[in-house]
Amino acid sequence: MLAARASTARNAQRIARSFATVVDSTGVKVAAVDYNQPTASVTVLVKAGSRFEPKEGVANALKNFAFKSTKTRSAIGTVRESELYGGVLYSTLGREHLALTAEFLRADAPYFVDVLTSFVTSAKFTRHEFEEYVAPLVASEAEAAAHDPATRAIDAAHQLAFRSGLGSSLFAPAHNDITVADIKSYASAAFTKGNIAVVGTGIDQATLASLVEKAFAKAAAGSAASTPASKYFGGETRLESHGGPQTVFIGFGTTGAPSAELAALSAHLSTTPSVKWSQGLSPIASLPKGTSVQPVYLPYSDATLFGLLVQGTTTAGVKEAGQAAVAALKAAAKGIKAEELKSAISKAKFAAASAVDTREGLVNALGSKAFSGSEISLESTLSSLDNLGVDAFSKAAASLLSAKPTYVAIGDSHALPYADELGL
């Protein structure tokens, strides 16, 4: 296990170093890494996440409009051609970025870059596609989120923690009045050169830059989107839910850049053992039967949401597990042993390094750096963890606890514990 971790960390550093400094190709930031894998991918990242949307749910609708009709091809044409090439197209939405991704055989880069960029530069946004395809998808995703207590809890936690901006939901309201005009307006504001970065894997950076330069030659110029700096507020809410596990989210927020301390704290509290069938050495590993505690570490460009997601089959079990989780967090704030910190740092470094093993993780880890135009490398993240000391770790945990918590209870709202009953 230790040898595997060391090997992955070395591989991550090798891959990170092979990234060139982000280049500006006709106003669009471009970065690519090629370590000779048989397939390639290109992701067009747009600063069009939910924090930037002018109307609730518009970002989700824009995501679901991806790969529909453009001036160069119809939606069915895109599907048929992509299948002939054997590629895969998909779009994802975060609170900061809309990601349009294509995965394909290395030789087919020109076609798939054209597919991605044609949506950004010449989408038609037809009313019939909105009514027949997009609106049902928007409603389906909202309904699925409403029936998943974990997703619902984390979504509600963002709203309590940050209110606006990062507090905006990834999903549209159940009864919304989104129109095609709303989506067109949002796309027009978001799809500008300064608001876009392109990240590639399995493709030479010069090749990708050349394709991007050609594709975006006539794209609208513009600066990157911006919102007021995030502020943390916190709060408590209780939501009734029938079906699914009883759920409690115990969270805290910070503003500013992501910190090594919180990454290490998440690793320290993780209940996932390193060896199968082992209970592990987490301070909250001993839990009532039928319950689980999962650390949640969600860093953004100017804030971080940190928390513990507690789920169980009974409200009594959730209460006991929640008390154990809060006690472990308070113990970390008082101080931990040097060997415990060493273990937490190793786990955090492994998590950061292994993120580049998947394309999605690579884009998530490096996307924000592409917008900044800085050199893309994980070495700074790993070194910041190496420099972490016991005092800084405990101080960060204590700082979290000194703020107003973000507390969400979903399930039997009359029986689930309140925040003060868990020791907060």
mmCIF file with all atom_site columns, C-alpha atoms in Angstrom, residues 112-201:
data_model
loop_
_atom_site.group_PDB
_atom_site.id
_atom_site.type_symbol
_atom_site.label_atom_id
_atom_site.label_alt_id
_atom_site.label_comp_id
_atom_site.label_asym_id
_atom_site.label_entity_id
_atom_site.label_seq_id
_atom_site.pdbx_PDB_ins_code
_atom_site.Cartn_x
_atom_site.Cartn_y
_atom_site.Cartn_z
_atom_site.occupancy
_atom_site.B_iso_or_equiv
_atom_site.pdbx_formal_charge
_atom_site.auth_seq_id
_atom_site.auth_comp_id
_atom_site.auth_asym_id
_atom_site.auth_atom_id
_atom_site.pdbx_PDB_model_num
ATOM 1  C CA . PHE A 1 112 ? -14.310 16.713 -31.635 1.00 0.00 ? 112 PHE A CA 1
ATOM 2  C CA . VAL A 1 113 ? -12.765 20.112 -30.947 1.00 0.00 ? 113 VAL A CA 1
ATOM 3  C CA . ASP A 1 114 ? -15.051 21.440 -33.676 1.00 0.00 ? 114 ASP A CA 1
ATOM 4  C CA . VAL A 1 115 ? -18.090 19.794 -32.035 1.00 0.00 ? 115 VAL A CA 1
ATOM 5  C CA . LEU A 1 116 ? -17.275 21.346 -28.672 1.00 0.00 ? 116 LEU A CA 1
ATOM 6  C CA . THR A 1 117 ? -16.491 24.798 -29.956 1.00 0.00 ? 117 THR A CA 1
ATOM 7  C CA . SER A 1 118 ? -19.420 24.964 -32.385 1.00 0.00 ? 118 SER A CA 1
ATOM 8  C CA . PHE A 1 119 ? -21.824 24.797 -29.451 1.00 0.00 ? 119 PHE A CA 1
ATOM 9  C CA . VAL A 1 120 ? -19.986 27.669 -27.769 1.00 0.00 ? 120 VAL A CA 1
ATOM 10 C CA . THR A 1 121 ? -19.814 29.812 -30.903 1.00 0.00 ? 121 THR A CA 1
ATOM 11 C CA . SER A 1 122 ? -22.981 28.982 -32.860 1.00 0.00 ? 122 SER A CA 1
ATOM 12 C CA . ALA A 1 123 ? -25.637 27.179 -30.786 1.00 0.00 ? 123 ALA A CA 1
ATOM 13 C CA . LYS A 1 124 ? -29.149 27.817 -32.119 1.00 0.00 ? 124 LYS A CA 1
ATOM 14 C CA . PHE A 1 125 ? -31.079 27.336 -28.843 1.00 0.00 ? 125 PHE A CA 1
ATOM 15 C CA . THR A 1 126 ? -34.271 26.325 -30.622 1.00 0.00 ? 126 THR A CA 1
ATOM 16 C CA . ARG A 1 127 ? -37.582 26.411 -28.798 1.00 0.00 ? 127 ARG A CA 1
ATOM 17 C CA . HIS A 1 128 ? -38.623 22.906 -29.853 1.00 0.00 ? 128 HIS A CA 1
ATOM 18 C CA . GLU A 1 129 ? -35.383 21.389 -28.503 1.00 0.00 ? 129 GLU A CA 1
ATOM 19 C CA . PHE A 1 130 ? -35.896 23.236 -25.241 1.00 0.00 ? 130 PHE A CA 1
ATOM 20 C CA . GLU A 1 131 ? -39.459 21.964 -24.850 1.00 0.00 ? 131 GLU A CA 1
ATOM 21 C CA . GLU A 1 132 ? -38.817 18.409 -26.060 1.00 0.00 ? 132 GLU A CA 1
ATOM 22 C CA . TYR A 1 133 ? -35.366 17.657 -24.621 1.00 0.00 ? 133 TYR A CA 1
ATOM 23 C CA . VAL A 1 134 ? -33.940 20.309 -22.305 1.00 0.00 ? 134 VAL A CA 1
ATOM 24 C CA . ALA A 1 135 ? -36.895 21.143 -20.059 1.00 0.00 ? 135 ALA A CA 1
ATOM 25 C CA . PRO A 1 136 ? -37.628 17.458 -19.270 1.00 0.00 ? 136 PRO A CA 1
ATOM 26 C CA . LEU A 1 137 ? -33.952 16.882 -18.403 1.00 0.00 ? 137 LEU A CA 1
ATOM 27 C CA . VAL A 1 138 ? -33.907 19.929 -16.127 1.00 0.00 ? 138 VAL A CA 1
ATOM 28 C CA . ALA A 1 139 ? -37.028 18.691 -14.336 1.00 0.00 ? 139 ALA A CA 1
ATOM 29 C CA . SER A 1 140 ? -35.701 15.118 -14.098 1.00 0.00 ? 140 SER A CA 1
ATOM 30 C CA . GLU A 1 141 ? -32.410 16.211 -12.517 1.00 0.00 ? 141 GLU A CA 1
ATOM 31 C CA . ALA A 1 142 ? -34.220 18.412 -10.011 1.00 0.00 ? 142 ALA A CA 1
ATOM 32 C CA . GLU A 1 143 ? -36.537 15.545 -9.044  1.00 0.00 ? 143 GLU A CA 1
ATOM 33 C CA . ALA A 1 144 ? -33.648 13.084 -8.683  1.00 0.00 ? 144 ALA A CA 1
ATOM 34 C CA . ALA A 1 145 ? -31.761 15.539 -6.448  1.00 0.00 ? 145 ALA A CA 1
ATOM 35 C CA . ALA A 1 146 ? -34.872 16.045 -4.311  1.00 0.00 ? 146 ALA A CA 1
ATOM 36 C CA . HIS A 1 147 ? -35.028 12.283 -3.656  1.00 0.00 ? 147 HIS A CA 1
ATOM 37 C CA . ASP A 1 148 ? -31.327 11.928 -2.768  1.00 0.00 ? 148 ASP A CA 1
ATOM 38 C CA . PRO A 1 149 ? -30.844 13.061 0.857   1.00 0.00 ? 149 PRO A CA 1
ATOM 39 C CA . ALA A 1 150 ? -27.059 13.467 0.504   1.00 0.00 ? 150 ALA A CA 1
ATOM 40 C CA . THR A 1 151 ? -27.309 15.651 -2.603  1.00 0.00 ? 151 THR A CA 1
ATOM 41 C CA . ARG A 1 152 ? -30.150 17.624 -1.060  1.00 0.00 ? 152 ARG A CA 1
ATOM 42 C CA . ALA A 1 153 ? -28.248 18.160 2.186   1.00 0.00 ? 153 ALA A CA 1
ATOM 43 C CA . ILE A 1 154 ? -25.079 19.435 0.515   1.00 0.00 ? 154 ILE A CA 1
ATOM 44 C CA . ASP A 1 155 ? -27.079 21.683 -1.812  1.00 0.00 ? 155 ASP A CA 1
ATOM 45 C CA . ALA A 1 156 ? -28.960 23.174 1.141   1.00 0.00 ? 156 ALA A CA 1
ATOM 46 C CA . ALA A 1 157 ? -25.694 23.533 3.069   1.00 0.00 ? 157 ALA A CA 1
ATOM 47 C CA . HIS A 1 158 ? -24.232 25.721 0.319   1.00 0.00 ? 158 HIS A CA 1
ATOM 48 C CA . GLN A 1 159 ? -27.236 28.028 0.486   1.00 0.00 ? 159 GLN A CA 1
ATOM 49 C CA . LEU A 1 160 ? -26.976 28.337 4.271   1.00 0.00 ? 160 LEU A CA 1
ATOM 50 C CA . ALA A 1 161 ? -23.221 28.783 4.201   1.00 0.00 ? 161 ALA A CA 1
ATOM 51 C CA . PHE A 1 162 ? -22.873 31.316 1.387   1.00 0.00 ? 162 PHE A CA 1
ATOM 52 C CA . ARG A 1 163 ? -26.449 32.468 0.569   1.00 0.00 ? 163 ARG A CA 1
ATOM 53 C CA . SER A 1 164 ? -25.820 33.924 -2.894  1.00 0.00 ? 164 SER A CA 1
ATOM 54 C CA . GLY A 1 165 ? -22.998 33.098 -5.330  1.00 0.00 ? 165 GLY A CA 1
ATOM 55 C CA . LEU A 1 166 ? -21.685 29.724 -4.202  1.00 0.00 ? 166 LEU A CA 1
ATOM 56 C CA . GLY A 1 167 ? -24.993 29.293 -2.410  1.00 0.00 ? 167 GLY A CA 1
ATOM 57 C CA . SER A 1 168 ? -26.863 29.019 -5.709  1.00 0.00 ? 168 SER A CA 1
ATOM 58 C CA . SER A 1 169 ? -28.257 25.555 -6.350  1.00 0.00 ? 169 SER A CA 1
ATOM 59 C CA . LEU A 1 170 ? -26.948 23.309 -9.107  1.00 0.00 ? 170 LEU A CA 1
ATOM 60 C CA . PHE A 1 171 ? -30.557 22.453 -9.929  1.00 0.00 ? 171 PHE A CA 1
ATOM 61 C CA . ALA A 1 172 ? -33.566 24.371 -11.134 1.00 0.00 ? 172 ALA A CA 1
ATOM 62 C CA . PRO A 1 173 ? -36.618 24.879 -8.895  1.00 0.00 ? 173 PRO A CA 1
ATOM 63 C CA . ALA A 1 174 ? -39.353 22.283 -9.245  1.00 0.00 ? 174 ALA A CA 1
ATOM 64 C CA . HIS A 1 175 ? -41.658 24.900 -10.759 1.00 0.00 ? 175 HIS A CA 1
ATOM 65 C CA . ASN A 1 176 ? -39.530 27.300 -12.772 1.00 0.00 ? 176 ASN A CA 1
ATOM 66 C CA . ASP A 1 177 ? -40.204 29.856 -15.472 1.00 0.00 ? 177 ASP A CA 1
ATOM 67 C CA . ILE A 1 178 ? -36.950 29.468 -17.434 1.00 0.00 ? 178 ILE A CA 1
ATOM 68 C CA . THR A 1 179 ? -37.299 30.452 -21.073 1.00 0.00 ? 179 THR A CA 1
ATOM 69 C CA . VAL A 1 180 ? -35.177 30.027 -24.174 1.00 0.00 ? 180 VAL A CA 1
ATOM 70 C CA . ALA A 1 181 ? -34.527 33.771 -24.068 1.00 0.00 ? 181 ALA A CA 1
ATOM 71 C CA . ASP A 1 182 ? -33.076 33.407 -20.548 1.00 0.00 ? 182 ASP A CA 1
ATOM 72 C CA . ILE A 1 183 ? -30.703 30.677 -21.722 1.00 0.00 ? 183 ILE A CA 1
ATOM 73 C CA . LYS A 1 184 ? -29.648 32.600 -24.819 1.00 0.00 ? 184 LYS A CA 1
ATOM 74 C CA . SER A 1 185 ? -28.900 35.683 -22.744 1.00 0.00 ? 185 SER A CA 1
ATOM 75 C CA . TYR A 1 186 ? -26.812 33.721 -20.236 1.00 0.00 ? 186 TYR A CA 1
ATOM 76 C CA . ALA A 1 187 ? -24.918 31.917 -23.003 1.00 0.00 ? 187 ALA A CA 1
ATOM 77 C CA . SER A 1 188 ? -24.214 35.195 -24.789 1.00 0.00 ? 188 SER A CA 1
ATOM 78 C CA . ALA A 1 189 ? -22.669 36.637 -21.625 1.00 0.00 ? 189 ALA A CA 1
ATOM 79 C CA . ALA A 1 190 ? -20.742 33.478 -20.720 1.00 0.00 ? 190 ALA A CA 1
ATOM 80 C CA . PHE A 1 191 ? -19.460 32.303 -24.105 1.00 0.00 ? 191 PHE A CA 1
ATOM 81 C CA . THR A 1 192 ? -16.741 34.919 -24.568 1.00 0.00 ? 192 THR A CA 1
ATOM 82 C CA . LYS A 1 193 ? -13.026 34.293 -25.056 1.00 0.00 ? 193 LYS A CA 1
ATOM 83 C CA . GLY A 1 194 ? -11.897 35.626 -21.707 1.00 0.00 ? 194 GLY A CA 1
ATOM 84 C CA . ASN A 1 195 ? -14.388 33.392 -19.937 1.00 0.00 ? 195 ASN A CA 1
ATOM 85 C CA . ILE A 1 196 ? -13.173 30.127 -21.479 1.00 0.00 ? 196 ILE A CA 1
ATOM 86 C CA . ALA A 1 197 ? -10.272 27.747 -20.867 1.00 0.00 ? 197 ALA A CA 1
ATOM 87 C CA . VAL A 1 198 ? -9.552  24.539 -22.790 1.00 0.00 ? 198 VAL A CA 1
ATOM 88 C CA . VAL A 1 199 ? -7.832  21.590 -21.095 1.00 0.00 ? 199 VAL A CA 1
ATOM 89 C CA . GLY A 1 200 ? -6.675  18.549 -23.053 1.00 0.00 ? 200 GLY A CA 1
ATOM 90 C CA . THR A 1 201 ? -5.274  15.131 -22.196 1.00 0.00 ? 201 THR A CA 1
#
